[in-house]
XYZ file of C-alpha atoms in Angstrom:
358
model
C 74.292 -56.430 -142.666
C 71.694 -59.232 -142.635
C 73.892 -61.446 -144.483
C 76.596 -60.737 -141.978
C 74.282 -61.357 -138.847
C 72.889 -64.662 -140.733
C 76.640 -66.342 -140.951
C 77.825 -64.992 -137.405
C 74.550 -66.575 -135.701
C 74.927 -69.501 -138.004
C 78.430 -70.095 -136.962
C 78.188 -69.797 -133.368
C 75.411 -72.608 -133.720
C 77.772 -74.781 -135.373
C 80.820 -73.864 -132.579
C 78.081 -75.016 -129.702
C 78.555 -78.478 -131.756
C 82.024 -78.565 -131.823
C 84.062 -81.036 -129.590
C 86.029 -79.648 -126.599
C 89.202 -77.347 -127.921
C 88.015 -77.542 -131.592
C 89.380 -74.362 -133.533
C 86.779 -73.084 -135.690
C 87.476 -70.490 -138.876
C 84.281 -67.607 -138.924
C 83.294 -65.868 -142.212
C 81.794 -62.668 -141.381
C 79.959 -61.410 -144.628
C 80.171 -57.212 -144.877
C 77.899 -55.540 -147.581
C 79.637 -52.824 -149.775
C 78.120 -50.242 -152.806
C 76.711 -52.111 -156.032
C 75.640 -55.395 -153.988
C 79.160 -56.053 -153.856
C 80.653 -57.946 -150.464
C 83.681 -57.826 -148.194
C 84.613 -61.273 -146.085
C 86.517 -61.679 -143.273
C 87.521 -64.520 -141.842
C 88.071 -64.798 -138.281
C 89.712 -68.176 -136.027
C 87.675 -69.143 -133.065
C 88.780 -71.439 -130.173
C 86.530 -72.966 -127.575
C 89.295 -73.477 -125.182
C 89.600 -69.900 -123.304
C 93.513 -70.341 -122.710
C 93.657 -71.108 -126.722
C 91.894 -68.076 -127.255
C 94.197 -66.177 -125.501
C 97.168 -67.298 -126.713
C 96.237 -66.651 -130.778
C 94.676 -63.060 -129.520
C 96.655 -59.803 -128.953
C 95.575 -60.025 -124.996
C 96.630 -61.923 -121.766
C 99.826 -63.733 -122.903
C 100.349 -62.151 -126.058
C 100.982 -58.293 -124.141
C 103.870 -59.833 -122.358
C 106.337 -61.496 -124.649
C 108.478 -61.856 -121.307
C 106.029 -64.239 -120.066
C 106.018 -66.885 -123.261
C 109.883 -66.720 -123.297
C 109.414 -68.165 -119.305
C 106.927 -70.228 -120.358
C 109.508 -71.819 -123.584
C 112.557 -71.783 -121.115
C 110.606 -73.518 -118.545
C 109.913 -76.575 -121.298
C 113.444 -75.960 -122.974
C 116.091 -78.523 -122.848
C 118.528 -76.245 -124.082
C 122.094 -76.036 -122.145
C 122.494 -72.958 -119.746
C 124.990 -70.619 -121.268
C 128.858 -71.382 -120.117
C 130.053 -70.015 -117.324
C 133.227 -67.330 -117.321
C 136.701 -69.067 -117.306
C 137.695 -67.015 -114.175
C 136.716 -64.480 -111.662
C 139.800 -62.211 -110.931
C 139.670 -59.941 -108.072
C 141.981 -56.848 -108.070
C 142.503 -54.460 -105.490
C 143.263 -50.621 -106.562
C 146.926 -49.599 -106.485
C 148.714 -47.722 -104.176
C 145.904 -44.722 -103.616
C 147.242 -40.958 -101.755
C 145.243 -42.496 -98.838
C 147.840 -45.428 -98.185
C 150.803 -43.119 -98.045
C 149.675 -40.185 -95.879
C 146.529 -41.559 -93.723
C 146.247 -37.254 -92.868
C 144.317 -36.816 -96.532
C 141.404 -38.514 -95.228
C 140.872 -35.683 -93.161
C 140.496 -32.790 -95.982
C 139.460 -35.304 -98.877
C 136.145 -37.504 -99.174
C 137.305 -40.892 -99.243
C 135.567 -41.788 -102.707
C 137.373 -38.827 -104.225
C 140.780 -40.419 -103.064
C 142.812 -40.856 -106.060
C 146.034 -43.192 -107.045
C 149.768 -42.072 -106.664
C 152.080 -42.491 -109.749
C 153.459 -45.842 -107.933
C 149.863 -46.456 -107.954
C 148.730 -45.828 -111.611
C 151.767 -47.873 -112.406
C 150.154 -50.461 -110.424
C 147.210 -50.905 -112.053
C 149.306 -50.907 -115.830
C 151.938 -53.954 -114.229
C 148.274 -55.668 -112.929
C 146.597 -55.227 -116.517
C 149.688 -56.664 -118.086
C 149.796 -59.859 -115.478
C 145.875 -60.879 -116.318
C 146.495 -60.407 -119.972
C 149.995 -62.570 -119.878
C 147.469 -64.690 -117.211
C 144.725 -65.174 -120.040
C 147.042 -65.974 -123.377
C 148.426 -69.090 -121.453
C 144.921 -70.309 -122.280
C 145.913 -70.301 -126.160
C 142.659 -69.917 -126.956
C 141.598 -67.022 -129.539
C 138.125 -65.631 -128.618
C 138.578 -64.877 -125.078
C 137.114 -61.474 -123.763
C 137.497 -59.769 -120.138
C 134.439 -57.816 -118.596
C 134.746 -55.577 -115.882
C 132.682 -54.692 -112.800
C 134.579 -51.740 -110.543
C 133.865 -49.369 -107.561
C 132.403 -45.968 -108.116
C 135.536 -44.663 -105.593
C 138.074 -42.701 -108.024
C 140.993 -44.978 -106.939
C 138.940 -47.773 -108.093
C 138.213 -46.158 -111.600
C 141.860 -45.037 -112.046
C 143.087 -48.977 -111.295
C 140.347 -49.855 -113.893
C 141.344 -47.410 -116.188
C 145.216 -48.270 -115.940
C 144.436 -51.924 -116.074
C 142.241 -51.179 -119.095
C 145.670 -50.181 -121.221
C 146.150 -53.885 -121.876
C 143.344 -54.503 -123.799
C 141.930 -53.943 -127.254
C 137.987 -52.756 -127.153
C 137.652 -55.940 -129.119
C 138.568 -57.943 -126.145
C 136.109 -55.550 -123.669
C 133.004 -57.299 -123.310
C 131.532 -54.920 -121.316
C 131.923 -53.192 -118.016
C 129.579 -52.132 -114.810
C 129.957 -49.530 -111.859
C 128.603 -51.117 -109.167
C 128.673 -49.181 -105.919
C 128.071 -52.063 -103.807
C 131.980 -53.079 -104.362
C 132.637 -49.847 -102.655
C 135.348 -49.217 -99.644
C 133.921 -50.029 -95.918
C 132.655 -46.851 -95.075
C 134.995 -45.249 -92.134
C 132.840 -42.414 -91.449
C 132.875 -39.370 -93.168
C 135.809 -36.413 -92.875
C 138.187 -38.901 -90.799
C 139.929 -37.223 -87.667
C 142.941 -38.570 -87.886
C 144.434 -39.321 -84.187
C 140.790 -40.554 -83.665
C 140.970 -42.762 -86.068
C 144.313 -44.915 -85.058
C 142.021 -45.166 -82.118
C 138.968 -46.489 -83.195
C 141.003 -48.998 -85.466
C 142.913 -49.965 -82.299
C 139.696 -50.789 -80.655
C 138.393 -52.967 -83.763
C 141.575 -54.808 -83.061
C 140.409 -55.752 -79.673
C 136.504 -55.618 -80.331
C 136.938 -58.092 -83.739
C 137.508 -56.848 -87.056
C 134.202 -58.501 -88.129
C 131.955 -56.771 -86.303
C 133.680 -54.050 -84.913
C 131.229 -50.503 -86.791
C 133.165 -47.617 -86.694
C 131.179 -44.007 -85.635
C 128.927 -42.877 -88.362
C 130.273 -46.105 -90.774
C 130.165 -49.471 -91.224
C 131.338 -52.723 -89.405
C 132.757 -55.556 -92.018
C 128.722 -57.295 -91.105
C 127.472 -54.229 -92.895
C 129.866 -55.402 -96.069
C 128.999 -58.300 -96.196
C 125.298 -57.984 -96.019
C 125.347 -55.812 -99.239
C 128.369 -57.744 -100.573
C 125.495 -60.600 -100.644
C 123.575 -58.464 -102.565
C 126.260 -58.451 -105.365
C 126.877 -61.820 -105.077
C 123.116 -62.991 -106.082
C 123.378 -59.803 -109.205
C 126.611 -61.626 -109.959
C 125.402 -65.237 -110.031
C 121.886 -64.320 -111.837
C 124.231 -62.543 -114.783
C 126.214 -65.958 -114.774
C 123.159 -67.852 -115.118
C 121.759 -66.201 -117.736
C 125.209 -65.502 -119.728
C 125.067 -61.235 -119.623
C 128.337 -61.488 -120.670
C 127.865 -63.606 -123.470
C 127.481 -61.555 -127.317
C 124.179 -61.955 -129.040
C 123.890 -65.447 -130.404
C 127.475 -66.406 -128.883
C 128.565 -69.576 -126.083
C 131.990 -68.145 -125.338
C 133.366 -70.340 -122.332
C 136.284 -68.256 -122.055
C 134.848 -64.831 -120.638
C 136.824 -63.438 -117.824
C 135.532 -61.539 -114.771
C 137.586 -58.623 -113.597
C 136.487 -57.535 -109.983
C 138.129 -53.968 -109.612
C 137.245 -52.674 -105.834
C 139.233 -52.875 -102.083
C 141.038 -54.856 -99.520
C 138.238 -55.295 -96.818
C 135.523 -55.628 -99.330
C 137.453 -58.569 -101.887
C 138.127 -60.245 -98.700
C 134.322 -60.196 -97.574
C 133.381 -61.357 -100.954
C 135.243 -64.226 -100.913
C 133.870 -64.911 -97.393
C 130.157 -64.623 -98.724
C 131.140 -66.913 -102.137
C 132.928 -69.314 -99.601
C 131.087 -69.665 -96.868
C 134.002 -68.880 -94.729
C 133.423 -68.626 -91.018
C 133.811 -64.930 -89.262
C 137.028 -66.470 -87.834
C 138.396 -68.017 -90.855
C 137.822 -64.260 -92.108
C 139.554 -62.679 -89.429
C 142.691 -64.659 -90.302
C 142.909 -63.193 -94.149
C 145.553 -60.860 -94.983
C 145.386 -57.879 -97.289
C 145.486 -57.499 -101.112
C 148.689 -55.169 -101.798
C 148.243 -52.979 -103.762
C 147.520 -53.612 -107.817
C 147.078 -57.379 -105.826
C 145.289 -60.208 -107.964
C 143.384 -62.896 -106.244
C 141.779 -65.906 -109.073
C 139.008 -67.666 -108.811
C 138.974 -70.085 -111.879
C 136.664 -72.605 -113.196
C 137.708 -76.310 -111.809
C 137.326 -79.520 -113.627
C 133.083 -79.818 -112.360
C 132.641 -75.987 -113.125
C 132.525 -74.682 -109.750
C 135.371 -72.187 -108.817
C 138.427 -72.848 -106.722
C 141.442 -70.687 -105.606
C 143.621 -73.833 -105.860
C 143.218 -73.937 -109.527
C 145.344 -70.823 -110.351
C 147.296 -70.220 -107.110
C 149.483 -72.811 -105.359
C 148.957 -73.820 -101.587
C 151.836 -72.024 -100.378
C 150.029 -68.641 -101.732
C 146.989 -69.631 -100.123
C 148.595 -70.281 -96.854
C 150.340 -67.017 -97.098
C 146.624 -65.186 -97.479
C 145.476 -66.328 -94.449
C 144.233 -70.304 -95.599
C 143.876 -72.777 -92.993
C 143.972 -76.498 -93.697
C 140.497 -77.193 -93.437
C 140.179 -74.165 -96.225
C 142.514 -75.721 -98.335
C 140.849 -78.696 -98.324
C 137.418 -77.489 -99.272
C 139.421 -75.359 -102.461
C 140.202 -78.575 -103.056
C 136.921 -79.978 -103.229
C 135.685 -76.980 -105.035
C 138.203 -77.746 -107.649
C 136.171 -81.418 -108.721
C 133.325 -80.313 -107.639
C 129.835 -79.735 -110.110
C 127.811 -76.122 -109.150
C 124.943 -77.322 -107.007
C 126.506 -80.277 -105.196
C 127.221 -79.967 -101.331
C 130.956 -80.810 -99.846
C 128.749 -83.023 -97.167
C 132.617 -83.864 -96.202
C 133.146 -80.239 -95.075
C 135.923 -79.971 -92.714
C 134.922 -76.979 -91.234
C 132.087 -78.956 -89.613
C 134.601 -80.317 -87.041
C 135.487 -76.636 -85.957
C 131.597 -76.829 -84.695
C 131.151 -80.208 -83.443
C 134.099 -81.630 -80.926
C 132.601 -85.089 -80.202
C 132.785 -86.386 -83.662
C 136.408 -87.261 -83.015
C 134.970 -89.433 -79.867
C 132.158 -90.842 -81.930
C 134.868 -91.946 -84.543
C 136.578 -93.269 -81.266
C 133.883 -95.491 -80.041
C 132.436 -96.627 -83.255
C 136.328 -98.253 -83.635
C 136.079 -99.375 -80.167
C 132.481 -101.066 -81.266
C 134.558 -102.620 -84.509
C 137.237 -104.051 -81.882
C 134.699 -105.904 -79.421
C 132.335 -107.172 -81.698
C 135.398 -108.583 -83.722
């Protein structure tokens, strides 16, 4: 024990010496039976943060933290982002044939009708027929869908189309759920309150003991940021894999699909008051442009769009979102001039300026 005392005391005289961040390597001398003895050796650092990191504290207990710490220094590529986002509505559900079943039958336990199971079959077969026009070989779909039963029975029917190989993975995620109505529904009630909304403004309008289309789109945000952070870090992707040509399936309702696009967008409350529904087993596509942002323009044509409920000024940002790189800012935005008359008169006078100083 002497011997080990002497070359501990003897050592941390010599570290005093040592220049600034030096790494110094301790004996420590142990004395066994039969005047035998036992070294260790032991690494010292005279930098504290050095010392933490080669110890089993600070740093070292949180392996999360050195993985933000070699991603923050990392020049590596972010993971590719899915091919498309494809937003289905449910097919034809019991509810959209005889509006009276809302009043015995919670709406999340409203199922589909045979037209609507057959739906949701025809809709898998579309994105599949949709997704070999790629010709590419290691595409994959992943699925996010409403906890309502009609939702799970579209998913379910769409589902038939697709080997498990080609099922990366699926999520319920009960923030895609239906606008909440209110809870048993009393039918003549009902046509009223929606008859109201009409004049009140589908956007805002909150129907008694439910929500207003605000209320969707507040948690609808809350998707949105889930869905973008699982983007940016490639969820989807398979251990070890950069597969470019993963492909969203959004499985949820009318109202709600409209909102999101709104949110993802940045559509105006009246630009989302002019939408139209999904139908049923209806497929709106969101794919990847030429910059790697996503435009409706890529996959549907402008007379579909118009159809929807697109104005011009829409069109032309899908159009701009079709070039465009994620992170750049259409400072071109038409929708701008929706807000701010005069610019047409400052466009006037600046012309006017051009003419008399000419």
């Amino acid at each position: 024990m002497a011997m080990a005392q002497f070359c501990f005391s003897a050592s941390l005289c010599y570290n005093s010496c040592l220049p600034r961040n030096a790494t110094l390597s301790l004996t420590l001398c142990k004395p066994l039976k039969n005047g035998v003895f036992s070294f260790n050796t032991i690494q010292c650092c005279t930098s504290q943060r050095e010392a933490i990191e080669h110890s089993d504290n600070g740093l070292a207990s949180f392996p999360e933290k050195h993985l933000h710490r070699k991603s923050a220094t990392s020049t590596k590529a972010p993971p590719p982002r899915p091919r498309r986002i494809i937003l289905v509505r449910h097919g034809q559900s019991e509810g959209n044939v005889d509006e009276s079943v809302y009043t015995r039958v919670s709406d999340p336990k409203i199922g589909l009708t045979e037209k609507g199971l057959e739906d949701a079959e025809q809709c898998g077969k579309r994105i599949r027929e949709m997704i070999e026009k790629d010709k590419v070989h290691n595409w994959k779909v992943y699925f996010y869908v409403s906890p309502y039963r009609r939702g799970i029975e579209t998913l379910k029917g769409l589902g038939r189309a697709f080997e498990r190989s080609r099922i990366a993975g699926m999520r319920e995620e009960p923030r895609l759920r239906e606008q909440d109505f209110g809870n048993f529904q009393d039918r003549e009630k009902m046509r009223v309150e929606k008859a109201i909304r009409m004049l009140y403004g589908r956007f805002f309008y909150r129907f008694p003991n439910g929500e207003s289309a605000a209320d969707v789109y507040d948690r609808i945000t809350g998707f949105r940021e889930t869905l973008r952070a699982d983007i940016d870090i490639g969820r989807f992707q398979p251990p070890g894999e950069r597969n470019p040509n993963i492909n969203l399936v959004i499985v949820s309702h009318g109202l709600t699909l409209r909102v999101f696009l709104m949110r993802w967008y940045k559509w105006t409350v009246e630009q989302f008051e002019r939408l139209n529904n999904f139908g049923n087993g209806g497929v709106v596509v969101m794919e990847r442009g030429y910059g790697g942002r996503y435009s409706l323009l890529v996959h549907h044509t402008e007379e579909e769009l118009r159809e929807f409920g697109l104005t011009d000024d829409m069109l032309s940002d899908q159009e701009w979102q079709k070039y465009a790189k994620p992170g750049e800012l259409n400072y071109d935005c038409p929708t701008l001039n929706s807000f701010f008359s005069h610019f047409d008169n400052d466009c006037g006078d600046e012309n006017e300026n051009k003419i008399n100083s000419s």
